[in-house]
Short mmCIF file of C-alpha atoms in Angstrom, two decimals:
data_model
loop_
_atom_site.label_atom_id
_atom_site.label_comp_id
_atom_site.label_asym_id
_atom_site.label_seq_id
_atom_site.Cartn_x
_atom_site.Cartn_y
_atom_site.Cartn_z
CA UNK A 1 44.88 151.53 7.70
CA UNK A 2 42.89 154.27 5.89
CA UNK A 3 44.36 153.16 2.57
CA UNK A 4 43.51 149.51 3.35
CA UNK A 5 39.83 150.29 3.96
CA UNK A 6 39.66 152.55 0.91
CA UNK A 7 41.00 149.64 -1.14
CA UNK A 8 38.49 147.23 0.44
CA UNK A 9 35.64 149.63 -0.33
CA UNK A 10 36.77 150.00 -3.95
CA UNK A 11 37.11 146.23 -4.46
CA UNK A 12 33.76 145.44 -2.85
CA UNK A 13 31.94 148.04 -4.99
CA UNK A 14 33.65 146.75 -8.14
CA UNK A 15 32.75 143.13 -7.29
CA UNK A 16 29.15 144.14 -6.67
CA UNK A 17 28.97 145.95 -10.02
CA UNK A 18 30.45 143.00 -11.91
CA UNK A 19 28.55 140.22 -10.15
CA UNK A 20 25.14 141.71 -9.44
CA UNK A 21 25.37 143.71 -12.66
CA UNK A 22 25.07 140.68 -14.89
CA UNK A 23 22.22 139.10 -12.93
CA UNK A 24 20.32 142.40 -12.97
CA UNK A 25 20.99 142.37 -16.70
CA UNK A 26 19.47 138.89 -16.98
CA UNK A 27 16.37 140.28 -15.25
CA UNK A 28 16.18 143.14 -17.75
CA UNK A 29 16.43 140.75 -20.71
CA UNK A 30 13.93 138.35 -19.14
CA UNK A 31 10.75 139.66 -20.89
CA UNK A 32 12.41 139.42 -24.31
CA UNK A 33 13.27 135.70 -24.05
CA UNK A 34 11.69 133.53 -26.78
CA UNK A 35 9.54 131.42 -24.41
CA UNK A 36 8.90 129.99 -20.95
CA UNK A 37 11.57 127.31 -21.29
CA UNK A 38 14.20 129.95 -22.05
CA UNK A 39 12.99 132.13 -19.17
CA UNK A 40 13.38 129.23 -16.76
CA UNK A 41 16.88 128.60 -18.05
CA UNK A 42 17.74 132.28 -17.65
CA UNK A 43 16.70 132.03 -14.01
CA UNK A 44 18.58 128.77 -13.70
CA UNK A 45 21.79 130.46 -14.89
CA UNK A 46 21.75 132.93 -11.98
CA UNK A 47 19.88 130.99 -9.29
CA UNK A 48 23.06 129.63 -7.57
CA UNK A 49 24.74 133.04 -7.40
CA UNK A 50 22.26 135.95 -7.38
CA UNK A 51 21.81 136.26 -3.61
CA UNK A 52 25.53 135.80 -2.97
CA UNK A 53 26.24 138.57 -5.50
CA UNK A 54 24.17 141.01 -3.48
CA UNK A 55 26.29 140.23 -0.42
CA UNK A 56 28.90 142.56 -1.89
CA UNK A 57 26.41 145.43 -1.69
CA UNK A 58 26.09 144.71 2.04
CA UNK A 59 29.88 144.55 2.38
CA UNK A 60 30.23 147.90 0.58
CA UNK A 61 27.60 149.59 2.74
CA UNK A 62 29.05 148.14 5.96
CA UNK A 63 32.57 149.25 5.00
CA UNK A 64 31.33 152.74 4.20
CA UNK A 65 29.44 152.92 7.49
CA UNK A 66 32.30 151.65 9.63
CA UNK A 67 35.37 153.12 7.94
CA UNK A 68 34.05 156.29 6.28
CA UNK A 69 30.99 157.46 8.26
CA UNK A 70 31.20 161.04 7.00
CA UNK A 71 30.66 159.89 3.42
CA UNK A 72 28.02 157.38 4.55
CA UNK A 73 25.98 160.19 6.14
CA UNK A 74 26.25 162.40 3.05
CA UNK A 75 25.34 159.57 0.66
CA UNK A 76 22.30 158.64 2.76
CA UNK A 77 21.16 162.27 2.94
CA UNK A 78 21.68 162.89 -0.77
CA UNK A 79 20.25 159.61 -2.07
CA UNK A 80 17.57 158.76 0.49
CA UNK A 81 14.83 158.33 -2.10
CA UNK A 82 16.98 156.55 -4.75
CA UNK A 83 18.39 154.15 -2.13
CA UNK A 84 14.89 153.39 -0.91
CA UNK A 85 13.81 152.67 -4.50
CA UNK A 86 16.89 150.52 -5.10
CA UNK A 87 16.32 148.41 -1.98
CA UNK A 88 12.61 148.09 -2.80
CA UNK A 89 13.56 146.96 -6.30
CA UNK A 90 16.07 144.39 -5.02
CA UNK A 91 13.57 143.02 -2.48
CA UNK A 92 10.77 142.85 -5.05
CA UNK A 93 13.13 141.12 -7.45
CA UNK A 94 14.25 138.56 -4.86
CA UNK A 95 10.70 137.75 -3.75
CA UNK A 96 9.50 137.45 -7.35
CA UNK A 97 12.45 135.20 -8.17
CA UNK A 98 11.35 132.70 -5.54
CA UNK A 99 7.57 132.92 -5.94
CA UNK A 100 7.28 132.71 -9.74
CA UNK A 101 8.68 129.16 -9.63
CA UNK A 102 5.66 127.89 -7.67
CA UNK A 103 3.08 130.28 -9.08
CA UNK A 104 0.69 129.30 -11.86
CA UNK A 105 -2.03 131.89 -12.42
CA UNK A 106 -0.06 134.72 -10.75
CA UNK A 107 3.19 133.99 -12.59
CA UNK A 108 2.89 137.06 -14.90
CA UNK A 109 2.65 139.24 -11.78
CA UNK A 110 5.88 137.82 -10.31
CA UNK A 111 7.57 138.04 -13.70
CA UNK A 112 6.69 141.73 -13.83
CA UNK A 113 8.08 142.19 -10.32
CA UNK A 114 11.33 140.50 -11.28
CA UNK A 115 11.74 142.68 -14.37
CA UNK A 116 10.68 145.97 -12.75
CA UNK A 117 12.92 145.33 -9.73
CA UNK A 118 15.90 144.68 -12.02
CA UNK A 119 15.35 147.86 -14.04
CA UNK A 120 14.74 150.06 -11.00
CA UNK A 121 17.86 148.83 -9.14
CA UNK A 122 20.10 149.29 -12.19
CA UNK A 123 18.67 152.70 -13.13
CA UNK A 124 18.98 154.07 -9.60
CA UNK A 125 22.59 152.91 -9.29
CA UNK A 126 23.54 154.58 -12.58
CA UNK A 127 21.73 157.76 -11.61
CA UNK A 128 23.61 157.90 -8.30
CA UNK A 129 26.95 157.47 -10.07
CA UNK A 130 26.05 160.27 -12.50
CA UNK A 131 25.07 162.58 -9.63
CA UNK A 132 28.33 161.88 -7.76
CA UNK A 133 30.40 162.49 -10.90
CA UNK A 134 28.56 165.76 -11.52
CA UNK A 135 29.20 166.77 -7.90
CA UNK A 136 27.03 166.87 -4.78
CA UNK A 137 26.32 170.15 -2.95
CA UNK A 138 28.40 169.85 0.24
CA UNK A 139 29.13 172.60 2.75
CA UNK A 140 31.29 172.17 5.86
CA UNK A 141 31.25 168.38 5.46
CA UNK A 142 27.44 168.19 5.30
CA UNK A 143 25.01 167.62 2.45
CA UNK A 144 23.54 170.99 1.46
CA UNK A 145 21.13 169.96 -1.29
CA UNK A 146 17.48 168.96 -1.26
CA UNK A 147 15.79 165.59 -1.67
CA UNK A 148 15.90 165.68 -5.50
CA UNK A 149 19.27 167.36 -6.07
CA UNK A 150 20.53 164.09 -7.53
CA UNK A 151 17.94 164.09 -10.35
CA UNK A 152 19.61 166.09 -13.12
CA UNK A 153 19.26 165.24 -16.83
CA UNK A 154 22.92 164.11 -16.84
CA UNK A 155 22.51 161.74 -13.87
CA UNK A 156 19.28 160.29 -15.28
CA UNK A 157 21.03 159.68 -18.58
CA UNK A 158 23.78 157.83 -16.67
CA UNK A 159 21.03 155.67 -15.15
CA UNK A 160 19.94 154.72 -18.66
CA UNK A 161 23.54 153.97 -19.59
CA UNK A 162 24.05 151.59 -16.67
CA UNK A 163 20.87 149.71 -17.65
CA UNK A 164 22.36 149.20 -21.11
CA UNK A 165 25.68 148.09 -19.64
CA UNK A 166 24.10 145.63 -17.21
CA UNK A 167 21.90 144.19 -19.97
CA UNK A 168 25.02 143.68 -22.09
CA UNK A 169 26.72 141.88 -19.20
CA UNK A 170 23.63 139.74 -18.69
CA UNK A 171 23.57 138.79 -22.33
CA UNK A 172 27.27 137.81 -22.21
CA UNK A 173 26.57 135.69 -19.13
CA UNK A 174 23.60 133.88 -20.72
CA UNK A 175 25.59 133.14 -23.88
CA UNK A 176 28.35 131.59 -21.79
CA UNK A 177 25.98 129.48 -19.68
CA UNK A 178 23.53 128.20 -22.29
CA UNK A 179 23.12 126.35 -25.55
CA UNK A 180 20.45 126.20 -28.24
CA UNK A 181 17.72 128.86 -28.55
CA UNK A 182 18.77 130.79 -25.43
CA UNK A 183 22.35 131.11 -26.68
CA UNK A 184 21.01 132.23 -30.07
CA UNK A 185 18.84 134.82 -28.32
CA UNK A 186 21.91 136.23 -26.54
CA UNK A 187 23.84 136.61 -29.75
CA UNK A 188 20.82 138.29 -31.39
CA UNK A 189 20.51 141.01 -28.76
CA UNK A 190 24.24 141.63 -28.23
CA UNK A 191 24.86 143.78 -31.37
CA UNK A 192 22.03 146.16 -30.46
CA UNK A 193 23.25 146.44 -26.86
CA UNK A 194 26.83 147.06 -27.99
CA UNK A 195 25.69 149.79 -30.39
CA UNK A 196 23.55 151.38 -27.66
CA UNK A 197 26.48 151.30 -25.20
CA UNK A 198 28.79 152.89 -27.77
CA UNK A 199 26.28 155.67 -28.47
CA UNK A 200 25.85 156.23 -24.73
CA UNK A 201 29.61 156.54 -24.15
CA UNK A 202 30.03 159.03 -27.01
CA UNK A 203 27.06 161.14 -25.88
CA UNK A 204 28.07 161.13 -22.20
CA UNK A 205 31.61 162.20 -23.11
CA UNK A 206 30.38 165.09 -25.28
CA UNK A 207 27.88 166.04 -22.55
CA UNK A 208 30.67 165.99 -19.94
CA UNK A 209 32.73 168.39 -22.06
CA UNK A 210 29.73 170.67 -22.59
CA UNK A 211 28.96 170.98 -18.87
CA UNK A 212 32.70 171.13 -18.09
CA UNK A 213 32.86 168.34 -15.56
CA UNK A 214 35.77 168.87 -13.21
CA UNK A 215 36.72 165.22 -13.49
CA UNK A 216 37.84 165.75 -17.10
CA UNK A 217 40.68 168.01 -15.95
CA UNK A 218 42.13 165.03 -14.05
CA UNK A 219 42.60 163.20 -17.36
CA UNK A 220 44.83 166.07 -18.54
CA UNK A 221 46.73 166.23 -15.26
CA UNK A 222 47.09 162.44 -15.11
CA UNK A 223 47.67 161.15 -18.66
CA UNK A 224 48.38 157.64 -17.28
CA UNK A 225 44.62 157.34 -16.72
CA UNK A 226 44.14 157.13 -20.49
CA UNK A 227 45.41 153.55 -20.26
CA UNK A 228 42.06 152.56 -18.73
CA UNK A 229 39.85 153.82 -21.62
CA UNK A 230 42.29 152.20 -24.05
CA UNK A 231 41.87 148.92 -22.17
CA UNK A 232 38.11 149.38 -22.49
CA UNK A 233 38.44 149.92 -26.24
CA UNK A 234 40.49 146.73 -26.60
CA UNK A 235 37.85 144.82 -24.62
CA UNK A 236 35.09 146.30 -26.80
CA UNK A 237 36.99 145.18 -29.93
CA UNK A 238 37.24 141.71 -28.38
CA UNK A 239 33.50 141.76 -27.80
CA UNK A 240 32.84 142.67 -31.44
CA UNK A 241 35.14 139.89 -32.64
CA UNK A 242 33.53 137.31 -30.34
CA UNK A 243 30.02 138.22 -31.52
CA UNK A 244 31.03 138.09 -35.19
CA UNK A 245 32.54 134.63 -34.67
CA UNK A 246 29.68 133.60 -32.36
CA UNK A 247 32.27 132.48 -29.84
CA UNK A 248 31.12 132.94 -26.23
CA UNK A 249 34.41 131.89 -24.63
CA UNK A 250 35.66 135.41 -23.90
CA UNK A 251 32.37 137.31 -24.08
CA UNK A 252 31.86 137.81 -20.36
CA UNK A 253 35.56 138.57 -19.80
CA UNK A 254 35.40 141.34 -22.40
CA UNK A 255 32.19 142.78 -20.93
CA UNK A 256 33.64 142.70 -17.42
CA UNK A 257 36.86 144.35 -18.62
CA UNK A 258 34.84 147.27 -20.05
CA UNK A 259 33.28 147.80 -16.62
CA UNK A 260 36.65 147.44 -14.84
CA UNK A 261 38.17 150.03 -17.21
CA UNK A 262 35.31 152.48 -16.55
CA UNK A 263 35.50 151.94 -12.78
CA UNK A 264 39.29 152.39 -12.56
CA UNK A 265 39.09 155.49 -14.76
CA UNK A 266 36.60 157.11 -12.39
CA UNK A 267 38.38 155.95 -9.23
CA UNK A 268 41.74 157.15 -10.55
CA UNK A 269 40.22 160.49 -11.51
CA UNK A 270 38.68 161.02 -8.07
CA UNK A 271 41.67 160.10 -5.89
CA UNK A 272 42.46 161.23 -3.25
CA UNK A 273 38.85 162.45 -3.00
CA UNK A 274 36.13 160.07 -1.92
CA UNK A 275 33.41 162.55 -2.86
CA UNK A 276 34.68 164.62 -5.79
CA UNK A 277 36.05 167.18 -5.13
CA UNK A 278 34.96 168.06 -1.63
CA UNK A 279 36.09 165.36 0.81
CA UNK A 280 39.29 163.33 0.75
CA UNK A 281 39.68 159.75 1.95
CA UNK A 282 41.50 160.90 5.07
CA UNK A 283 38.89 163.56 5.90
CA UNK A 284 36.14 160.94 5.61
CA UNK A 285 37.87 158.18 7.58
CA UNK A 286 37.01 156.99 11.08
CA UNK A 287 39.58 157.43 13.89
CA UNK A 288 42.59 155.05 13.69
CA UNK A 289 41.38 153.09 16.72
CA UNK A 290 38.04 152.36 14.99
CA UNK A 291 39.74 151.30 11.76
CA UNK A 292 42.05 148.96 13.69
CA UNK A 293 39.09 147.43 15.55
CA UNK A 294 37.34 146.81 12.21
CA UNK A 295 40.46 145.26 10.77
CA UNK A 296 40.73 142.51 13.42
CA UNK A 297 37.11 141.47 12.88
CA UNK A 298 35.82 142.36 9.42
CA UNK A 299 39.21 142.70 7.72
CA UNK A 300 40.69 139.39 8.81
CA UNK A 301 37.55 137.23 9.00
CA UNK A 302 34.42 138.54 7.23
CA UNK A 303 36.08 139.68 4.02
CA UNK A 304 38.18 136.52 3.39
CA UNK A 305 35.17 134.28 4.16
CA UNK A 306 32.91 136.26 1.81
CA UNK A 307 35.51 136.19 -0.94
CA UNK A 308 36.14 132.45 -0.46
CA UNK A 309 32.39 131.73 -0.57
CA UNK A 310 32.08 133.68 -3.83
CA UNK A 311 35.01 131.84 -5.44
CA UNK A 312 33.73 128.42 -4.33
CA UNK A 313 30.19 129.04 -5.63
CA UNK A 314 31.41 130.16 -9.04
CA UNK A 315 33.83 127.22 -9.22
CA UNK A 316 31.17 124.65 -8.29
CA UNK A 317 28.62 126.04 -10.77
CA UNK A 318 31.09 126.73 -13.58
CA UNK A 319 30.42 125.74 -17.19
CA UNK A 320 27.23 125.57 -19.19
CA UNK A 321 23.86 124.44 -17.92
CA UNK A 322 22.34 121.29 -19.32
CA UNK A 323 19.35 121.58 -21.64
CA UNK A 324 17.12 120.56 -18.73
CA UNK A 325 18.72 123.09 -16.41
CA UNK A 326 16.06 125.29 -14.85
CA UNK A 327 15.18 126.89 -11.56
#
């Protein structure tokens, strides 16, 4: 049962990154769109799915709370301020998304809220990942750092990197959903985003070697993990080829594969630790009776319903928007 809930947690986090990642990316690209018509179409491309995407963040948090409360308590203690900022950003973004449609004179204000909320949420998530990879101060199963222990230069740089990655995903999504000037805009910004992502990956790898991250030793101990970065390289090559041919058919798939490769590399490097390298999955898990209770409710009902809802929404709203498509 512990392994089942660890798998559920991993899948729900990955789905959140992939799904909410691209719509946060659309928000980050929003101020650079050529005009109001293109901005409305950008919103129209994510309006059927953006709130459903964030459901996976709720699923991840609920799974962590119910199945792995020890990690939940440490994460809350370590990232109290970043999590507050992330939630504030997501709320601001959601409110602005709805209000800017009806607003006239205050529309620039809501546009700014939408953009700022998107950047803040993405940056905070990347910073948290960087801090976890670098290692949290934990003693006797409790967080032993202070309120800003997460804010190292390395973790902040990871925040910047996730913003670039999400913006790239957003651009891939827009290209696949649009035609005309908005599609042209996506193909214009993609080369710069790809170059920025490549520079980030090279710098973060060199930085990781310089500060001797413990996670790098796992790549030597587990050479099979190198398959994941190779998969990411193949996806990046596919992205380059698609942009050169201006073919959006596989753009989003390639972008998503890069994220999947990065996620599986990290997850494979951490296992069996849930917080590297201080607390294993089994040390963090709830008692077997609690995990079984969760399984009969959340495992057999909530998760399948949420997954089915996600699949149905994406199937119904598949394909490109029409030229008149707007929110």
